[in-house]
XYZ file of C-alpha atoms in Angstrom:
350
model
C -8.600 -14.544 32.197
C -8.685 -16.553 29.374
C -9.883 -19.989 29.024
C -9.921 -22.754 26.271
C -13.407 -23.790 25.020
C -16.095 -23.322 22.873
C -16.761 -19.681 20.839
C -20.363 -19.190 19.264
C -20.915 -21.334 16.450
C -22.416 -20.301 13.297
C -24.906 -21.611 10.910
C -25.780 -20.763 7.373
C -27.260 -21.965 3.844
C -26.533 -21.088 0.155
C -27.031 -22.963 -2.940
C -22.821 -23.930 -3.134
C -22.615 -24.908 0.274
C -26.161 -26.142 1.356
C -26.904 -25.951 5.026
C -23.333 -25.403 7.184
C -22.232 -25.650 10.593
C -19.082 -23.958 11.791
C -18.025 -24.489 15.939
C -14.979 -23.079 16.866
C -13.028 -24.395 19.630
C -10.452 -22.216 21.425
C -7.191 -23.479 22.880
C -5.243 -21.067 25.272
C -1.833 -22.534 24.792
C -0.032 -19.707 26.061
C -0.509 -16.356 28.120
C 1.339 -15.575 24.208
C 0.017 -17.571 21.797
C -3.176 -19.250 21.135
C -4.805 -21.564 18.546
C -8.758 -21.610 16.873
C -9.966 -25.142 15.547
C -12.960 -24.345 13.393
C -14.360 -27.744 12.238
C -17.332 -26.191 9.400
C -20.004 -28.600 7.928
C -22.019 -28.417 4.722
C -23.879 -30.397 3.433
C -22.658 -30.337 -0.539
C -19.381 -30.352 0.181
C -18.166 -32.167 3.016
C -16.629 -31.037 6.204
C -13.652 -28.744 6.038
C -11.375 -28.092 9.234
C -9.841 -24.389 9.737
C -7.718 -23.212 11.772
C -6.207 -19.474 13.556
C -2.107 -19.936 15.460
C -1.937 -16.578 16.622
C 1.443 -15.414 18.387
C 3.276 -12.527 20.020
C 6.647 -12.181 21.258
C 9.053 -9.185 21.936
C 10.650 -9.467 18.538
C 7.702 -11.821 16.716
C 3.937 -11.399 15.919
C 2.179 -12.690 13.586
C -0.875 -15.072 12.414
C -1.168 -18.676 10.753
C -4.441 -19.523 9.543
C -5.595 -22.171 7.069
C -8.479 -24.813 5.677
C -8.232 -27.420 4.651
C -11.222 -29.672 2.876
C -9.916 -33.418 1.998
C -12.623 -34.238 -0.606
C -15.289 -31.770 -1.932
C -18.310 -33.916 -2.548
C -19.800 -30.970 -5.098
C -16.633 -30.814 -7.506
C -15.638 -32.221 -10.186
C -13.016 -29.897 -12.085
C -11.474 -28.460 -8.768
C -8.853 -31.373 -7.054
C -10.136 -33.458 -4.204
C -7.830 -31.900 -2.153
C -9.276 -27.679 -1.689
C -7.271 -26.121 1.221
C -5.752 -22.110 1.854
C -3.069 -20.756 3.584
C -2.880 -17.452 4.840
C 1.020 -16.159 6.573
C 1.180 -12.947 7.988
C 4.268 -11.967 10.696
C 6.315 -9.494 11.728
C 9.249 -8.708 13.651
C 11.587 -5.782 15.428
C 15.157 -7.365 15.499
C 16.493 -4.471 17.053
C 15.667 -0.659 17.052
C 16.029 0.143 14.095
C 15.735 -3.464 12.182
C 12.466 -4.926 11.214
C 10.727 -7.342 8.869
C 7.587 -8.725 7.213
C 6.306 -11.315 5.836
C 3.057 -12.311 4.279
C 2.024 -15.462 2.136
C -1.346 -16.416 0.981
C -1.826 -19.439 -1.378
C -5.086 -21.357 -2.590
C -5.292 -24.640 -4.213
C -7.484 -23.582 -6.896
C -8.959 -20.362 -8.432
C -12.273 -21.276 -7.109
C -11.713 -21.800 -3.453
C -12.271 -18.144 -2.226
C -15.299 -17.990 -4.528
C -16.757 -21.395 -3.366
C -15.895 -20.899 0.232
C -15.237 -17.214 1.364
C -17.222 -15.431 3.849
C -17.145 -12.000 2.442
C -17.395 -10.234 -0.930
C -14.340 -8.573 0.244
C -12.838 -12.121 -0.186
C -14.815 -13.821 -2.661
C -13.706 -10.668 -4.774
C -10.132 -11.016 -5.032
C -8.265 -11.674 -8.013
C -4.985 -11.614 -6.521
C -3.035 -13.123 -3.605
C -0.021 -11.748 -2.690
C 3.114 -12.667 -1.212
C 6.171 -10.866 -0.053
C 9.268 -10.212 2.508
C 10.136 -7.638 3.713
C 13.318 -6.469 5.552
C 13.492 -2.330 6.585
C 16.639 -0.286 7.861
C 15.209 2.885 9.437
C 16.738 6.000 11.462
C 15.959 9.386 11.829
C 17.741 10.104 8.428
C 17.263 7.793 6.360
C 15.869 4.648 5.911
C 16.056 0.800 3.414
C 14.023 -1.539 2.348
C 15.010 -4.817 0.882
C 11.395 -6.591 -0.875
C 10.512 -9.521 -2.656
C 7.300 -9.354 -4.135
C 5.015 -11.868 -6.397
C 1.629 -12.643 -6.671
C -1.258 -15.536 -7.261
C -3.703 -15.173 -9.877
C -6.912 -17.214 -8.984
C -9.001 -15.440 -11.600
C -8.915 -17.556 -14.653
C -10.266 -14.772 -16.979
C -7.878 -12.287 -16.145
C -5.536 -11.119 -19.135
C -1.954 -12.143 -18.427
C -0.943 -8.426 -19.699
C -2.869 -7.224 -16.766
C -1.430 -9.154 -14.130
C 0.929 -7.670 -12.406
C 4.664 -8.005 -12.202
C 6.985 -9.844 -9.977
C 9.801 -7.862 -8.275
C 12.384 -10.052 -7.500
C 13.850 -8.167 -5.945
C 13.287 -4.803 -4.682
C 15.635 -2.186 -2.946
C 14.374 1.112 -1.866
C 16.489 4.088 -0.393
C 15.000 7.244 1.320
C 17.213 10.185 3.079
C 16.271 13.493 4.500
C 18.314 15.457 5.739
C 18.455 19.227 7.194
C 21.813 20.894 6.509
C 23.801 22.112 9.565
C 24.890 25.116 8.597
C 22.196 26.209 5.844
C 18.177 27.013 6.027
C 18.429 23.754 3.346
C 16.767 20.246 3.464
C 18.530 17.707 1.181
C 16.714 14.628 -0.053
C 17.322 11.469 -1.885
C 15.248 8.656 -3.206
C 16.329 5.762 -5.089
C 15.123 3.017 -6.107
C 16.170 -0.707 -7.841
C 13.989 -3.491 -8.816
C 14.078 -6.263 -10.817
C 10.393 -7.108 -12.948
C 9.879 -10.252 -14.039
C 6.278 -11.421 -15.760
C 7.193 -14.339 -18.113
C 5.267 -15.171 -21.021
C 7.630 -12.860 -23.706
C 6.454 -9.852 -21.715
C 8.280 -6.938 -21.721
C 10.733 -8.067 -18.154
C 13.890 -5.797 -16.679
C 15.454 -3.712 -14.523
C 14.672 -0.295 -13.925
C 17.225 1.937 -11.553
C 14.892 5.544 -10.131
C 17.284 8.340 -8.666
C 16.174 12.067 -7.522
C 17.881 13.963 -5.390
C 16.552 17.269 -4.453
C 17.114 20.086 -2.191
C 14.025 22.188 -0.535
C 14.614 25.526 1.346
C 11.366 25.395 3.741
C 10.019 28.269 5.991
C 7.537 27.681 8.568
C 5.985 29.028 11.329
C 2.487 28.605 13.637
C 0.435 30.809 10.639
C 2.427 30.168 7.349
C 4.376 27.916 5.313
C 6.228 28.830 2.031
C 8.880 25.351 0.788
C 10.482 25.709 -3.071
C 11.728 22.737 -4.051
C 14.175 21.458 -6.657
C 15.353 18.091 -7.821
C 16.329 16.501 -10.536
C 14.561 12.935 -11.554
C 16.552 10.282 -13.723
C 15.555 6.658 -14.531
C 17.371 4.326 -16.102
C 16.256 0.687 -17.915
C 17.614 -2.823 -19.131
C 15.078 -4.357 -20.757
C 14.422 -7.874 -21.772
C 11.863 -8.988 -25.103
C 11.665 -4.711 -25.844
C 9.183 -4.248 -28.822
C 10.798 -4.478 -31.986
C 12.494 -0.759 -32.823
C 12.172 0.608 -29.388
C 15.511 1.214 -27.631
C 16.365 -2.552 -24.967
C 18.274 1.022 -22.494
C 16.295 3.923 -22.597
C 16.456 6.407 -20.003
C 14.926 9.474 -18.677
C 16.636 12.896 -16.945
C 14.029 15.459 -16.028
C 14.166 18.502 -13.614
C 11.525 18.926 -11.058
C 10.717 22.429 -9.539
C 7.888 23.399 -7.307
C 6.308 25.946 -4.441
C 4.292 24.953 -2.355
C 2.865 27.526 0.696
C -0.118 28.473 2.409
C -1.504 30.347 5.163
C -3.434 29.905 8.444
C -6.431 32.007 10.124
C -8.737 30.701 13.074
C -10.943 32.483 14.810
C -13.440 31.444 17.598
C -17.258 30.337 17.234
C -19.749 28.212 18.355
C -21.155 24.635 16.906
C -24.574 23.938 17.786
C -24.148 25.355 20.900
C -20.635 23.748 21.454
C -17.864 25.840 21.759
C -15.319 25.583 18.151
C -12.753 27.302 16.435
C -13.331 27.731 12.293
C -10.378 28.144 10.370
C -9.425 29.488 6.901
C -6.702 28.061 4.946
C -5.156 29.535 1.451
C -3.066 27.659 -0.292
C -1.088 27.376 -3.397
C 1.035 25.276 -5.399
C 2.969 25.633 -8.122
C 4.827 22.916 -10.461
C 7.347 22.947 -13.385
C 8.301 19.482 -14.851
C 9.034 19.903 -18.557
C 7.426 17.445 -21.532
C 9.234 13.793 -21.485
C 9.613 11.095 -24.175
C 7.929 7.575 -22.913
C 7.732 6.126 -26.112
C 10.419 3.124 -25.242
C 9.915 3.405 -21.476
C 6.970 0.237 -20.274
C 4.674 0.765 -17.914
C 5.670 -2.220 -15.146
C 4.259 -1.121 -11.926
C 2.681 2.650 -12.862
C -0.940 4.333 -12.753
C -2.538 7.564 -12.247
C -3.426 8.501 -9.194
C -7.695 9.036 -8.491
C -8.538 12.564 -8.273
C -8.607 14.199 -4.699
C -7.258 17.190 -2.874
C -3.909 15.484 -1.903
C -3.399 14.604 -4.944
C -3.475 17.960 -6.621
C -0.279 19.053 -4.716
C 1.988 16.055 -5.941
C 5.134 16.272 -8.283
C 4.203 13.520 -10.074
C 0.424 13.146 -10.796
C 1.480 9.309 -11.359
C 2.320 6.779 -8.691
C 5.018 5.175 -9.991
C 8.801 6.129 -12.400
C 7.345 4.741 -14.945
C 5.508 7.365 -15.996
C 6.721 11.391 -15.377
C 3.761 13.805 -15.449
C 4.992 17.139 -17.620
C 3.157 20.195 -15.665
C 3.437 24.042 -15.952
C 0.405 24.382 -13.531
C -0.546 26.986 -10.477
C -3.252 25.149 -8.137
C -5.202 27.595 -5.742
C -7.417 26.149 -3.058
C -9.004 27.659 -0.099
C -9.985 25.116 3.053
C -12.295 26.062 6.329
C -12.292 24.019 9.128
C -14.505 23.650 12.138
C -13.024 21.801 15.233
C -15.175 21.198 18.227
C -13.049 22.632 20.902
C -14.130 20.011 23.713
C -14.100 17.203 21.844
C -11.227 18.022 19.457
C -12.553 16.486 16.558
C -13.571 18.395 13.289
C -16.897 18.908 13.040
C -16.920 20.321 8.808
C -14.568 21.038 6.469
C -15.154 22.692 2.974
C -12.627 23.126 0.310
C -12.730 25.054 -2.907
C -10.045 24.048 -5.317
C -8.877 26.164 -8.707
């Protein structure tokens, strides 16, 4: 079982830190929760003290690490005082009830840079933190967010940092029809930007409710789809001329099917089944006006094969993609038939 003690320490030198010593000590409070002391000397800076309070209950998990350095011998623009915080938790309240919630915070756009461990840290520009509270069934499901963000790099234009939602709801329903080969869906969206600065700030309200008619079976798959797409602004510190309400109604119409062939073969030797997979996808979303419509929380998505058989080549309302397009692609497959796993796959995409 588990026992408190020491973990293997590390040791290390760069030209920030100089020569450092890190020896964890680990406590087992709790067949539940348990707690890392990681006292970490260098030599230029002083001696910081970290620290992992991880946890697990049947409605709570979560994490609470942390550093803390009380005087950094090598700074002098940077406050005596460096420390982080890192929160991250979550939680099922009841079946279908559950939360987040995640917090990181620095004391100074330098810290990660002076003492991460990673480039996948050292890199960051942004720090997020949010709560989250989600409503789910087998319908339809809720999600209540807050949302903001801290900037530790100094150089980054404020019109590229992001937006604050404050808050944000989000609505989702599917739902087959009981009497009718029909599937109707809904998704809706409210949030609430805020930036500061004289940015462009508001509200933005995202409705589209849409009804697909999908056939399926073990070889094919043929779903038409309709909805119609309408978004809906109040804006605060609009550019001069451009509309403080605009809005946006657009219809939405694709067809998406494909079809399914396997036959058996052999994979080095290994018995497989290779597959052949036609597919296309047709969409119809007609030319839109964005002229007085900001981009808050909106990109393009990267090119890849999922992508190419999305309604909306963009990932946010913000922005509507107009399309009149017919995508073709042929996939093969091999799957190793012992293992299960697939061994190749090749896709040619028109």
């Amino acid at each position: 079982r588990r026992r408190s003690g020491l973990l293997v320490p590390s040791a290390g030198y760069s030209d920030k830190l100089g020569v450092e010593l890190a020896v964890p000590y680990y406590l087992d409070l709790a067949p539940n929760y348990d707690l890392t002391l990681t006292p970490r000397v260098m030599s230029r800076r002083g001696v910081m003290l970290g620290g992992e309070f991880r946890f697990l209950t049947e409605a709570f998990g979560g994490e609470i690490s942390g550093n803390w350095l009380p005087h950094d011998n090598a700074s002098t623009t940077n406050p005596d005082d460096r420390a982080s915080l890192s929160i991250r938790s979550w939680g099922r309240h009841s079946e279908h009830l559950s939360s987040a919630l995640r917090v990181n915070q620095v004391s100074d756009d330098a810290f990660l840079s002076d003492f991460g461990g990673s480039l996948a840290v050292t890199s960051n520009s942004l720090l997020e933190r949010a709560g989250e509270l989600r409503y789910a069934t087998d319908a339809w499901s809720a999600l209540a967010r807050v949302q903001s963000y801290q900037v530790i790099d100094a150089g980054m234009p404020k019109a590229s940092r992001p937006y604050q939602r404050l808050p944000q709801l989000l609505f989702d329903l599917q739902q087959d029809s009981a009497s009718l080969p029909l599937t109707y869906r809904l998704d809706a969206e409210y949030v609430n930007f805020v930036k500061g600065g004289g940015f462009v700030e508001g509200s933005r309200i995202d409705l589209q409710p849409g009804v697909s008619a999908p056939l399926r079976d073990a070889h094919y798959f043929l779903v038409p789809r309709a909805s119609v797409r309408y978004t809906a602004y109040q804006l605060d510190n609009q550019l001069p001329g451009l509309d403080d309400s605009p809005d946006r109604l657009a219809p939405v119409f694709s067809l998406d099917g494909g079809l399914y062939f396997d036959r058996r073969t052999s994979w080095f030797g290994s018995s497989a089944t290779q597959t052949l997979e036609p597919r296309m996808f047709y969409l119809l979303v007609p030319e839109q006006d964005h002229t007085a419509i900001p981009v808050f929380d909106t990109n393009e998505f990267d090119f890849g094969f999922d992508n190419l058989f999305r309604e909306n080549r963009f990932n946010g309302a913000d922005r509507l993609g107009d399309a009149n397009q017919l995508t073709l692609a042929l996939t093969s497959r091999i799957n190793n038939d012992e293992t299960g796993r697939e061994v190749l796959r090749l896709s040619l995409i028109h």
